CSV table of C-alpha atoms in Angstrom, one decimal:
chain,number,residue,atom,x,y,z
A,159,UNK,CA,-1.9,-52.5,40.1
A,160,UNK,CA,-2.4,-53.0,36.3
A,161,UNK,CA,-4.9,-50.3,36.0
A,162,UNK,CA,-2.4,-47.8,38.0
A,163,UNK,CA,0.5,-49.3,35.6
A,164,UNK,CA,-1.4,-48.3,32.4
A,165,UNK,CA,-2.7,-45.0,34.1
A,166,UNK,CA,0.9,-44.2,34.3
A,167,UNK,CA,1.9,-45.6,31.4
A,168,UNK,CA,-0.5,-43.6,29.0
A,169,UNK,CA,0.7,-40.1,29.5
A,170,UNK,CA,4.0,-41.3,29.5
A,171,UNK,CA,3.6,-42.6,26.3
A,172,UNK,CA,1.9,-39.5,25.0
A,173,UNK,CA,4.4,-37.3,26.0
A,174,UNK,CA,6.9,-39.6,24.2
A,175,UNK,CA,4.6,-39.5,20.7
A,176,UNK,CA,4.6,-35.9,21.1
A,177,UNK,CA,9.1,-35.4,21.2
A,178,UNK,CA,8.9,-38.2,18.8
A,179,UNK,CA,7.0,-36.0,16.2
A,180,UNK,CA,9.0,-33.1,17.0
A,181,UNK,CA,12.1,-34.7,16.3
A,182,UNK,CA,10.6,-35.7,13.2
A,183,UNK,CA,9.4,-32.2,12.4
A,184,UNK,CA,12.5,-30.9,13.3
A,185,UNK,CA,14.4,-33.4,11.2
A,186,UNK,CA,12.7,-32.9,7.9
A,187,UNK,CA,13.2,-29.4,8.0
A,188,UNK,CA,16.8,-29.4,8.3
A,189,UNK,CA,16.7,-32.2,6.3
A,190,UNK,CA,15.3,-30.0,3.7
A,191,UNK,CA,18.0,-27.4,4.3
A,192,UNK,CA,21.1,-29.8,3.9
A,193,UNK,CA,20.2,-32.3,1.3
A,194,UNK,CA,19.4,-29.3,-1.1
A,195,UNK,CA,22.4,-28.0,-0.2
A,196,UNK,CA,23.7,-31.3,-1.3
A,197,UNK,CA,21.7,-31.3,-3.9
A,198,UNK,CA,23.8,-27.6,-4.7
A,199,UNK,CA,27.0,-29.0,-4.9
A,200,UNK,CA,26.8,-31.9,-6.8
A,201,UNK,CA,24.5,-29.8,-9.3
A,202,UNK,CA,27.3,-27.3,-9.2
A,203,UNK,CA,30.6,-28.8,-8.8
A,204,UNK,CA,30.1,-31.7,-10.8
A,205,UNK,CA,29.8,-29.9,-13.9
A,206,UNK,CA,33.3,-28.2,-13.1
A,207,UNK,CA,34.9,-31.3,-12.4
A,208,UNK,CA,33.5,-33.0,-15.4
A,209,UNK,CA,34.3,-29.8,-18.0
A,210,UNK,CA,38.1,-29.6,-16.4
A,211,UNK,CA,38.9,-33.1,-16.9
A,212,UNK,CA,36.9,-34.4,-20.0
A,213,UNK,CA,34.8,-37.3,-20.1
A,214,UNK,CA,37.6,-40.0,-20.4
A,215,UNK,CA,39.4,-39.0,-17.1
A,216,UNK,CA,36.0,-37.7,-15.3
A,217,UNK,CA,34.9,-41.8,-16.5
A,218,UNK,CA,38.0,-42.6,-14.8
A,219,UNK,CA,37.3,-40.4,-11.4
A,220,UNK,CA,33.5,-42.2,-11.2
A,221,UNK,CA,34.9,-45.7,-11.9
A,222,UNK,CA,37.6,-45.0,-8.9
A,223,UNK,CA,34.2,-43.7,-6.5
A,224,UNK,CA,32.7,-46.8,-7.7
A,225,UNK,CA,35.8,-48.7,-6.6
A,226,UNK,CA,35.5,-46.4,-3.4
A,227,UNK,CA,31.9,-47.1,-2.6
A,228,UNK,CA,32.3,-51.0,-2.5
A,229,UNK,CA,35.3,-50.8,-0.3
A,230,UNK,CA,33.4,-48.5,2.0
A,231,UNK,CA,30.2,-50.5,2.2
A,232,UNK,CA,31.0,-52.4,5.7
A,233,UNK,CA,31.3,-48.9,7.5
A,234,UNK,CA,28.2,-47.8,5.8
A,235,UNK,CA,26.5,-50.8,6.9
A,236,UNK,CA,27.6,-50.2,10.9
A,237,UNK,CA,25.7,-47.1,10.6
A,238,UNK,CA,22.0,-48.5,10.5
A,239,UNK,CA,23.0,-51.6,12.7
A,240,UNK,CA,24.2,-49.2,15.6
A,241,UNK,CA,20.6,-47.1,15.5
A,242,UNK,CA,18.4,-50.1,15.3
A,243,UNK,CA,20.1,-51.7,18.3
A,244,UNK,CA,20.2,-48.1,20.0
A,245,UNK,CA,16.6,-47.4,19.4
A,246,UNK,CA,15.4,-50.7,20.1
A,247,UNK,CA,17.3,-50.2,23.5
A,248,UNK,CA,15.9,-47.4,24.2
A,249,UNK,CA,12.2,-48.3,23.5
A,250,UNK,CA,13.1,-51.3,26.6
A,251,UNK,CA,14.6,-48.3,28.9
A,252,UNK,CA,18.2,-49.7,28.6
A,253,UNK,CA,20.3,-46.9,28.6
A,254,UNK,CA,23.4,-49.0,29.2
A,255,UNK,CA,22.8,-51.2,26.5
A,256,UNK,CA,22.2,-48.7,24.0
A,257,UNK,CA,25.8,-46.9,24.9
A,258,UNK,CA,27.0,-50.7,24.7
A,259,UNK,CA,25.5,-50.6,21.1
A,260,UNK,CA,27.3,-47.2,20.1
A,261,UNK,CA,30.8,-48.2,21.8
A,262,UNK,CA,30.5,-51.6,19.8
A,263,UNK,CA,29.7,-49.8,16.5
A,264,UNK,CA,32.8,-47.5,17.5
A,265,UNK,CA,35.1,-50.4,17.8
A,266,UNK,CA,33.8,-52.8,15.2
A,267,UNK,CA,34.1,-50.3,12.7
A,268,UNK,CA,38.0,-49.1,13.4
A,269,UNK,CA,38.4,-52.7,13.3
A,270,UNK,CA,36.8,-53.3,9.5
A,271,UNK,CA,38.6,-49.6,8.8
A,272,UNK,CA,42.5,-51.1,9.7
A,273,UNK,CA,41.3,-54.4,7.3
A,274,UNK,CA,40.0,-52.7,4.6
A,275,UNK,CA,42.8,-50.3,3.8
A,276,UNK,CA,45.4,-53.5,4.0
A,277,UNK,CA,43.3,-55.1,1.4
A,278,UNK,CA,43.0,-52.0,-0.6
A,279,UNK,CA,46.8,-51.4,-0.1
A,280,UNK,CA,47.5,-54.8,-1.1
A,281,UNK,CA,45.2,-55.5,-4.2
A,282,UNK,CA,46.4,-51.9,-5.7
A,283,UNK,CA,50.1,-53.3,-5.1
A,284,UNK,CA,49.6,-56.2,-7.3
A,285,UNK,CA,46.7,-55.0,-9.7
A,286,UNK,CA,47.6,-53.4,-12.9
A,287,UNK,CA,45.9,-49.9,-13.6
A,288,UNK,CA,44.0,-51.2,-16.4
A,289,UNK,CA,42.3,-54.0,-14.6
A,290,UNK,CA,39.7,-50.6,-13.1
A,291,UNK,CA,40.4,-48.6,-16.6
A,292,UNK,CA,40.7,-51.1,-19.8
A,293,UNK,CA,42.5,-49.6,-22.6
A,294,UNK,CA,43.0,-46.2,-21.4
A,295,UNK,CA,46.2,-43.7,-22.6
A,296,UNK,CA,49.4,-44.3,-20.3
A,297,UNK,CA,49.3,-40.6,-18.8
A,298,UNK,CA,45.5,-41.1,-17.6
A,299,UNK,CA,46.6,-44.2,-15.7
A,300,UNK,CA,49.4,-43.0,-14.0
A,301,UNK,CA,47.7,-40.2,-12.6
A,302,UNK,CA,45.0,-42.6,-11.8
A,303,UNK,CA,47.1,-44.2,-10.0
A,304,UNK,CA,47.5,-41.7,-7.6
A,305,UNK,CA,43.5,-41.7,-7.2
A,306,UNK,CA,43.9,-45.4,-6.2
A,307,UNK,CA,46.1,-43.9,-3.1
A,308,UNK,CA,43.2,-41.6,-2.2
A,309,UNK,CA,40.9,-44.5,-1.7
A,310,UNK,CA,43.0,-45.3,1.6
A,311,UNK,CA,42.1,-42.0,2.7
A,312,UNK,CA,38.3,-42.3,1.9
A,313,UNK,CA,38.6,-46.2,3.9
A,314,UNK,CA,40.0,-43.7,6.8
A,315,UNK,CA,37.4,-41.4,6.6
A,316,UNK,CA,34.5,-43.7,6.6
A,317,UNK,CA,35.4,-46.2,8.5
A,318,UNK,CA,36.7,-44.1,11.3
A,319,UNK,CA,33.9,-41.1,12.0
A,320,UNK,CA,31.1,-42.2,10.2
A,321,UNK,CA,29.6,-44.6,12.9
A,322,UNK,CA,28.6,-41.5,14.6
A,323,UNK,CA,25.9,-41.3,12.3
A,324,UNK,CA,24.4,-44.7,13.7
A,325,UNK,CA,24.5,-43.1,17.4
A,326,UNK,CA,22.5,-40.2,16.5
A,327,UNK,CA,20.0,-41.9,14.2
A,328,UNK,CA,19.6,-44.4,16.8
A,329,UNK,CA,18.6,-41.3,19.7
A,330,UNK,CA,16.5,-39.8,17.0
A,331,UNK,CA,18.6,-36.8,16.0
A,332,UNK,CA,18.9,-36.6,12.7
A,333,UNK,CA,18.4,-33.2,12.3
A,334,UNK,CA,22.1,-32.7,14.0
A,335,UNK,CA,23.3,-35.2,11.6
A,336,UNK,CA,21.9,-33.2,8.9
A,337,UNK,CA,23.5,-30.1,10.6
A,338,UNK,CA,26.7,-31.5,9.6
A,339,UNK,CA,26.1,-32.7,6.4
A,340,UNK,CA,25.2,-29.6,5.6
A,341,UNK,CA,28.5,-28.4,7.1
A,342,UNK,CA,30.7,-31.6,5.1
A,343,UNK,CA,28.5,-30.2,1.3
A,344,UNK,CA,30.3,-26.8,2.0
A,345,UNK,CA,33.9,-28.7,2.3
A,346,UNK,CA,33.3,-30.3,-0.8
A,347,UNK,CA,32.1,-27.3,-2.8
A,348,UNK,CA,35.4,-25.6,-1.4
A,349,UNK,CA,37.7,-28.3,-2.1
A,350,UNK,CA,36.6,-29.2,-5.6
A,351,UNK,CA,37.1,-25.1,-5.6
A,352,UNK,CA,40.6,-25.6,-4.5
A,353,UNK,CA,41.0,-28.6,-6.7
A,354,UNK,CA,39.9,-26.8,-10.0
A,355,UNK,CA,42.0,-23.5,-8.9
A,356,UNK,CA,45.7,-25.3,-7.9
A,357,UNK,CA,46.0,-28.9,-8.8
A,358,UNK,CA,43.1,-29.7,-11.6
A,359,UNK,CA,44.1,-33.8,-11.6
A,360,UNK,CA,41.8,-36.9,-10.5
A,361,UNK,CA,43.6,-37.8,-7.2
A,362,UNK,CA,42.7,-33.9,-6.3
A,363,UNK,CA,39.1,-34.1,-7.4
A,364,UNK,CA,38.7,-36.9,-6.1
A,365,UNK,CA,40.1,-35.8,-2.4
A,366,UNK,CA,37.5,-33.0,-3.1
A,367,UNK,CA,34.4,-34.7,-4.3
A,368,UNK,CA,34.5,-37.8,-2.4
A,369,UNK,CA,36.5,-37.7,1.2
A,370,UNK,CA,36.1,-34.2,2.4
A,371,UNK,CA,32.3,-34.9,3.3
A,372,UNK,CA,33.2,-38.1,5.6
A,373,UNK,CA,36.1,-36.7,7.5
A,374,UNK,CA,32.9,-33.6,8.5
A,375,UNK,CA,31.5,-36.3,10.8
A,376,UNK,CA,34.8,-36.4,12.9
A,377,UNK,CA,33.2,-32.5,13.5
A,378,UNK,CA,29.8,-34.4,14.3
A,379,UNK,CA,31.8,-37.0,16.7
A,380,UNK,CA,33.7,-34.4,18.8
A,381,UNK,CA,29.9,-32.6,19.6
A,382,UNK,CA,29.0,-36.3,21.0
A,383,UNK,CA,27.9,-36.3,24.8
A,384,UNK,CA,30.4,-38.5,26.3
A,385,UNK,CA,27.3,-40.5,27.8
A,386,UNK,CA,26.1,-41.6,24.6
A,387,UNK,CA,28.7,-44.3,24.1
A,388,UNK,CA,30.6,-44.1,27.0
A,389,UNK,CA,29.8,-44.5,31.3
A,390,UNK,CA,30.7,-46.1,34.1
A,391,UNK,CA,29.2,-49.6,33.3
A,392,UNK,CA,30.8,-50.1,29.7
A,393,UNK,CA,33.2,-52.7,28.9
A,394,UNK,CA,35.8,-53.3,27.0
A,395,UNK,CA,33.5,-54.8,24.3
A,396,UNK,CA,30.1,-56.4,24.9
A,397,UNK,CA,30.3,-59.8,22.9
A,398,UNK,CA,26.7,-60.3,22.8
A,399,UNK,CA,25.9,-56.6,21.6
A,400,UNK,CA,29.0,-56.7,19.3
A,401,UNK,CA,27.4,-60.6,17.8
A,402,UNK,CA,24.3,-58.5,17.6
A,403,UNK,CA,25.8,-55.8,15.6
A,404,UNK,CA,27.6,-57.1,13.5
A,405,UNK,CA,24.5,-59.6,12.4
A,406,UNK,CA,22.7,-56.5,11.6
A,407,UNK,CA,25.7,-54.9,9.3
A,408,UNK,CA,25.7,-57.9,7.7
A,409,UNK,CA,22.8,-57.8,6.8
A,410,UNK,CA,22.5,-54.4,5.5
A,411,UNK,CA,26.3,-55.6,3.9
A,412,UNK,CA,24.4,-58.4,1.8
A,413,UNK,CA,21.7,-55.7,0.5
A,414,UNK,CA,24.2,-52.9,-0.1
A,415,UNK,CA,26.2,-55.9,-1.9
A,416,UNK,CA,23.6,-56.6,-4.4
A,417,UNK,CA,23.0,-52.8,-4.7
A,418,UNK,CA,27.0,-52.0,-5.6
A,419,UNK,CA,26.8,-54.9,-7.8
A,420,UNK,CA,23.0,-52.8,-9.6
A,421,UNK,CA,24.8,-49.5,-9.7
A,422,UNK,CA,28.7,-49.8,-9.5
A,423,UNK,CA,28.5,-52.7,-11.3
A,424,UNK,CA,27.2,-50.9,-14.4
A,425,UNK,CA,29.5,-48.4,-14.4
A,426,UNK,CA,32.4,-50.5,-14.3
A,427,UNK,CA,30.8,-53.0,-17.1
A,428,UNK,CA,30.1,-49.5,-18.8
A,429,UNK,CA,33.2,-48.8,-18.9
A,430,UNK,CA,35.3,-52.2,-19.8
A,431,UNK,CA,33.0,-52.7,-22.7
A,432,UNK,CA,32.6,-49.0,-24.2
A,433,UNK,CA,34.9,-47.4,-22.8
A,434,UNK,CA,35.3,-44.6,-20.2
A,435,UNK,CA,33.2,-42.3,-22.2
A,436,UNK,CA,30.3,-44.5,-21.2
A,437,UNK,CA,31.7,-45.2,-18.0
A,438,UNK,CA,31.5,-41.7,-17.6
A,439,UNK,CA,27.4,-41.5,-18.5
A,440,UNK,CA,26.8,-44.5,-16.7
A,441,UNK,CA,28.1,-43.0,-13.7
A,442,UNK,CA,26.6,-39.4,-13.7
A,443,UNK,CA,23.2,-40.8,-14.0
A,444,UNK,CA,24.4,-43.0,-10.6
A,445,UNK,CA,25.0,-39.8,-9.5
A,446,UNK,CA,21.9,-38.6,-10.3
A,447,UNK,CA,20.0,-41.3,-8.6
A,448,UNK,CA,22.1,-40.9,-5.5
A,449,UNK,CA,20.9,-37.2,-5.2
A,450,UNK,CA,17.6,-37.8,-5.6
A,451,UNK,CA,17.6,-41.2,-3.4
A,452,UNK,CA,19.3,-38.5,-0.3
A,453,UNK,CA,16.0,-36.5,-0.6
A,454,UNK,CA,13.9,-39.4,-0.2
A,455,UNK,CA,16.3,-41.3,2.3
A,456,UNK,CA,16.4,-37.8,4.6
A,457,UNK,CA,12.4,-38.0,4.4
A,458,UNK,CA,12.7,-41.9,6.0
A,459,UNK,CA,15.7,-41.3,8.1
A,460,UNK,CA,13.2,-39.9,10.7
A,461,UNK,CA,11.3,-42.5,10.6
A,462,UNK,CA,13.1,-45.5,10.8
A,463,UNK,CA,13.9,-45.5,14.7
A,464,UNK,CA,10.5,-44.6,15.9
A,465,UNK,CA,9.6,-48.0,13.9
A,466,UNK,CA,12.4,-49.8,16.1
A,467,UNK,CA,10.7,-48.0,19.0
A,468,UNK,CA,7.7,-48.8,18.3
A,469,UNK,CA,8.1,-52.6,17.5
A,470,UNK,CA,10.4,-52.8,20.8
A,471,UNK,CA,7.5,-51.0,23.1
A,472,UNK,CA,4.5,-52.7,21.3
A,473,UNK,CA,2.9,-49.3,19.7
A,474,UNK,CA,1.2,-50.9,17.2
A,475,UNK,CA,-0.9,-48.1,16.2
A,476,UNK,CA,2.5,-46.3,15.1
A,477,UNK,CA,3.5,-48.8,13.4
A,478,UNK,CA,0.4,-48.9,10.9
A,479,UNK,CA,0.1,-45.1,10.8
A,480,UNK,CA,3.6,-44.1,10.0
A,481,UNK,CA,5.0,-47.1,8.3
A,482,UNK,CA,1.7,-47.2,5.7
A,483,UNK,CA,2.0,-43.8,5.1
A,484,UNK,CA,5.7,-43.8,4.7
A,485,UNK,CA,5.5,-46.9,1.8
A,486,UNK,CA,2.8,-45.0,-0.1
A,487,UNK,CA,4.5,-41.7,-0.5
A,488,UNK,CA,8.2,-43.6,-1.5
A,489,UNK,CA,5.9,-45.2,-4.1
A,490,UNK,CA,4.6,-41.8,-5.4
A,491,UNK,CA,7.8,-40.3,-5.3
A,492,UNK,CA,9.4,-43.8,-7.4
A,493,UNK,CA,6.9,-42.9,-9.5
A,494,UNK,CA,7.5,-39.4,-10.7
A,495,UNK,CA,11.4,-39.8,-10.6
A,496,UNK,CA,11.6,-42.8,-12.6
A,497,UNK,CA,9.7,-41.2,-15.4
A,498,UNK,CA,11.3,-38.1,-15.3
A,499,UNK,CA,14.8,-39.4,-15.8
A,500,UNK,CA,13.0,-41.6,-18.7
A,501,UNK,CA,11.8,-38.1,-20.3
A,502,UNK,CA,14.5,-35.6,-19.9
A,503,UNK,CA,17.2,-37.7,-18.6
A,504,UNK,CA,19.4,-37.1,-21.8
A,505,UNK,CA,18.7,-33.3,-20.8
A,506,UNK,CA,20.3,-33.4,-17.6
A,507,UNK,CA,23.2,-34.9,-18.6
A,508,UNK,CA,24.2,-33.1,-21.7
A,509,UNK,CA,23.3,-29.6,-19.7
A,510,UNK,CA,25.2,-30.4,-16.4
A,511,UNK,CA,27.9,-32.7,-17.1
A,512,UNK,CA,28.8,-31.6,-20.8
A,513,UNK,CA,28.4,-35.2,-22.0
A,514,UNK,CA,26.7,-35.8,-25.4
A,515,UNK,CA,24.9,-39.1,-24.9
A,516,UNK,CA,22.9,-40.5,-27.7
A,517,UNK,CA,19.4,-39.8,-28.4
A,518,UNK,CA,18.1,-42.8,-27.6
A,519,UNK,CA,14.7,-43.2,-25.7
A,520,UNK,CA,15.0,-46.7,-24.8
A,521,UNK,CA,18.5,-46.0,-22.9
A,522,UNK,CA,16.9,-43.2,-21.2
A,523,UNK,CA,13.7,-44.9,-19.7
A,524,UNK,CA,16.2,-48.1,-18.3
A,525,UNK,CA,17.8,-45.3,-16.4
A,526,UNK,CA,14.1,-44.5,-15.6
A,527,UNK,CA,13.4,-47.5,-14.3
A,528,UNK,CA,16.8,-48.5,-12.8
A,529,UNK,CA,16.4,-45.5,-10.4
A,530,UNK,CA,12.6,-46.5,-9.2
A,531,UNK,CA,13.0,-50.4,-8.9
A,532,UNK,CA,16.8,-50.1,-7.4
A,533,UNK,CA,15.3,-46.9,-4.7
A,534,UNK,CA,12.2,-48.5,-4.2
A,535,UNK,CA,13.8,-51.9,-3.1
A,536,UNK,CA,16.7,-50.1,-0.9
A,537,UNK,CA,13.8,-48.0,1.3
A,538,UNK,CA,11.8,-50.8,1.5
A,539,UNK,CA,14.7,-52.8,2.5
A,540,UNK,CA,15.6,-50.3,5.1
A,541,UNK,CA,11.8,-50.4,6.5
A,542,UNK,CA,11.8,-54.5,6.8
A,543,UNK,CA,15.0,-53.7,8.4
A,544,UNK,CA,14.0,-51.4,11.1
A,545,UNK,CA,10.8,-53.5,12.1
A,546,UNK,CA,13.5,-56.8,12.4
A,547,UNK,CA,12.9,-58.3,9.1
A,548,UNK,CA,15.7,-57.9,7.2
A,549,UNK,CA,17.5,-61.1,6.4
A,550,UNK,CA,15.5,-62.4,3.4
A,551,UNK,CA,14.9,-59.0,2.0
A,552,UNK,CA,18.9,-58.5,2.0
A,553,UNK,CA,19.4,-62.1,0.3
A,554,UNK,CA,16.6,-60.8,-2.4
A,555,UNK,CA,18.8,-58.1,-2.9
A,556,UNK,CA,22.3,-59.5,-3.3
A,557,UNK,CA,20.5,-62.0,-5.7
A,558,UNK,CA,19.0,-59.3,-7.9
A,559,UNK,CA,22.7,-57.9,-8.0
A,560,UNK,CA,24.0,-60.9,-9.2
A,561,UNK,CA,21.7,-62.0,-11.7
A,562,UNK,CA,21.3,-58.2,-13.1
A,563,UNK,CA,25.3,-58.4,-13.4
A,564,UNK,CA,24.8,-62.0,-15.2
A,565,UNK,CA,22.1,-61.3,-17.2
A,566,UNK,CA,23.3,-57.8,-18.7
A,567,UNK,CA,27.1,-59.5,-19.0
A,568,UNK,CA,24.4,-61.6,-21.8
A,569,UNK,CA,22.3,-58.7,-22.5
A,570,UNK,CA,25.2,-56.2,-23.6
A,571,UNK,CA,26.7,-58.5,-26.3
A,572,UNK,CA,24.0,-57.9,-28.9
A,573,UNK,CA,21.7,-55.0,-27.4
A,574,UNK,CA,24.7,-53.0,-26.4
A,575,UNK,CA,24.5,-50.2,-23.1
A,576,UNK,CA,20.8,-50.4,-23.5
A,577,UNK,CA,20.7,-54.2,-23.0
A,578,UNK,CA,23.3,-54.1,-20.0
A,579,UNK,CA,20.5,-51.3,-18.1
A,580,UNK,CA,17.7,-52.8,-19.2
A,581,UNK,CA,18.6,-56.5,-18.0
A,582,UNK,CA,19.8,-54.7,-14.3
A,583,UNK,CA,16.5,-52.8,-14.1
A,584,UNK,CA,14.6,-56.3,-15.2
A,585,UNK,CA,16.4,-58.3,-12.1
A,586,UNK,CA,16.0,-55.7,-9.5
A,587,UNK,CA,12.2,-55.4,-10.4
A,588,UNK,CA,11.8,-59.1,-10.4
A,589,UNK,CA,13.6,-60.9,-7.3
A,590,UNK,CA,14.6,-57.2,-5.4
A,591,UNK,CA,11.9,-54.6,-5.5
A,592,UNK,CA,8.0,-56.7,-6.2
A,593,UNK,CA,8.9,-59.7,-3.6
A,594,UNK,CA,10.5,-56.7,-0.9
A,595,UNK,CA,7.2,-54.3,-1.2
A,596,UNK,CA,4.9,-57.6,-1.1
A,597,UNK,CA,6.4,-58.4,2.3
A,598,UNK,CA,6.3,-55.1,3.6
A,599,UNK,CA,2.8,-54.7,2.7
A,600,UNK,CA,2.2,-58.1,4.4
A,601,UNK,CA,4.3,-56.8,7.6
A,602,UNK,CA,2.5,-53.5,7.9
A,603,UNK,CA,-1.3,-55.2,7.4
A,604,UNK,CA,-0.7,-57.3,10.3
A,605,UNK,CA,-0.7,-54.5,12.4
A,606,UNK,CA,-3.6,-52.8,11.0
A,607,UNK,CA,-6.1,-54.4,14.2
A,608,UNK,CA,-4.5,-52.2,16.3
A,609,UNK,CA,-4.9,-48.9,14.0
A,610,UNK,CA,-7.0,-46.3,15.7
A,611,UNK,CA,-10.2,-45.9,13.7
């Protein structure tokens, strides 16, 4: 009976390699399509955004994102819960539990949604303006102000549609998810058109640059078969599935945590310190990184699930293949980014966002190396996470966050914005990025007896 289970068994699970690597074909190559397109609008747009309003009120639209961002970070964290718990589903043939995993991610996420915007709602009733801007001019903070009230509409946005993303990662489809991205960087080129043409003010840009491309996925959730999330044996709400999810998010919540506090953080020290000016530099090289961490996260994207499959079916000869080969070529690709913001980062921004940083080499190559160490460590992360390993890598990264904060709070009183990059990039290298690649390495080598030789 064994020997006609595995003779069975072994086309089966050839025919499965075989979608699996079309999927992932298929995905890279729109992939490709929409994250240059991204890549096309922010290129693009941002420059129009940043000439129209000047580099104290576009310092004051990227400090509001970064403000937007952390509020956000639950609902981005449902997203890779619900595909790991879908894709692990699958790989044990449990087509009710993975729609049990989408319809908790569904749920779980309106839930956090409705929370987020009361504390949003409250905190920007009692906060003063200039506890997000310092000592900024009265007419940039009142119509700030109104940027603060766009926020609740980004909390919508995210927290609402963007959990879709989960269930179609999770059945390996990323390509339709990159359909629609593709679809949400047209919105945003068209709005921040808009924007620029009839109402040139932060709260408009920021409608246009930063919720236009969430509310696309409501497009993405309508095209979702019914039986993806939905059937005759779901429940109200699965308690163990929804437990199960919502350790996941958490998770990925700690790691994003620690990440906000690398990037965010910096822009808002940036710009309490130095002003908005800075804030402003700070967060267009973010933005930079962000663009170029989309081409390397679409390249993973793929690959992520199948890991979850694989781990969940026992295909340990996928796991070595595609997970070695996937950790080398992020680590070439940290590589050549991180020195080429250190070289012509200065470049970039004084030819696309019109700001006039100083020419200062050692600035430039802790931007270098904040991109590589704070990419590196997220991918990585994201890896660990897919193959079940992802609590002590998240805790490595919230730690790295805080100290990085701590020790360029220190840093930044004598060595100025240098100091504050420099000590960020020195924590994430030291407790986030080394100690997460080291126990990848050691993950993916103890599958290596099962590679095919």
């Amino acid at each position: 009976m064994a020997m006609i289970g595995e003779a069975v068994g072994r086309p089966a699970a050839a025919a499965h390699g075989r979608v699996r690597r079309r999927r992932i074909w298929l995905s890279y190559a729109t992939a490709g399509i929409s994250k240059s397109a991204a890549a096309i609008v922010q290129l693009s747009a941002l420059p129009i955004v940043a000439f129209t309003l000047g580099a104290e009120r576009f310092g004051a639209l990227l400090v509001l994102g970064a403000v937007g961002a952390v509020a956000c970070l639950p609902a981005r964290a449902i997203v890779p819960a619900a595909s790991i718990g879908i894709a692990r589903a699958r790989g044990r043939g449990d087509l009710a539990a993975a729609r049990a995993e989408a319809w908790s991610a569904c749920l779980l996420s309106i839930a956090l949604g409705i929370a987020a915007m009361l504390a949003v709602a409250g905190a920007a009733f009692v906060l003063d303006p200039s506890v997000l801007f310092g000592r900024a001019s009265p007419d940039l903070l009142d119509e700030a102000r109104g940027g603060i009230a766009a926020i609740l509409l980004l909390i919508f946005a995210t927290y609402f549609l963007a959990w879709v993303e989960g269930v179609r990662t999770g059945y390996e489809e990323n390509h339709l998810n990159n359909l629609f991205s593709l679809i949400g960087s047209a919105a945003a080129l068209a709005g921040i058109g808009l924007a620029w043409a009839f109402s040139p003010n932060i709260p408009a840009f920021f409608v246009a640059t930063y919720v236009l491309y969430p509310l696309v996925q409501g497009v993405n959730l309508a095209f979702l078969p019914r039986e993806r999330w939905s059937g005759p044996d779901r429940r109200p709400l699965d308690r163990q599935t929804a437990a199960g999810t919502m350790r996941r998010a958490l998770g990925w919540s700690v790691a994003q945590g620690g990440v906000a506090l690398h990037l965010q953080g910096s822009i808002y020290l940036a710009a309490q310190a130095f002003g908005l000016s800075a804030g402003a530099l700070v967060g267009g090289m973010v933005r930079l990184f962000q663009i170029l961490h989309g081409f390397l996260l679409a390249l993973l994207n793929p690959v992520l699930p199948t890991l979850s499959h694989a781990a969940a079916s026992g295909d340990r000869a996928w796991l070595f293949e595609a997970g070695r080969r996937t950790a080398v070529f992020i680590l070439g690709g940290l590589s050549l980014i991180g020195i080429a913001i250190a070289v012509g980062g200065g470049a970039v921004m004084k030819h696309w966002l019109g700001l006039a940083p100083a020419d200062d080499a050692l600035l430039f190559a802790a931007f270098g190396a904040m991109a590589a160490f704070h990419m590196g460590a997220q991918l990585y992360y994201l890896m660990l996470l897919a193959l079940g390993d992802g609590r002590r890598p998240s805790q490595h990264l919230l730690v790295a966050g805080l100290g990085g904060l701590g020790a360029g709070l220190v840093a930044m009183q004598d060595l100025g914005l240098a100091g504050l990059l420099w000590a960020q990039a020195a924590a994430m290298l030291v407790i986030g990025f080394a100690p997460i690649a080291l126990r990848l390495a050691a993950r993916l080598g103890s599958w290596g007896g099962a590679a095919p030789r």
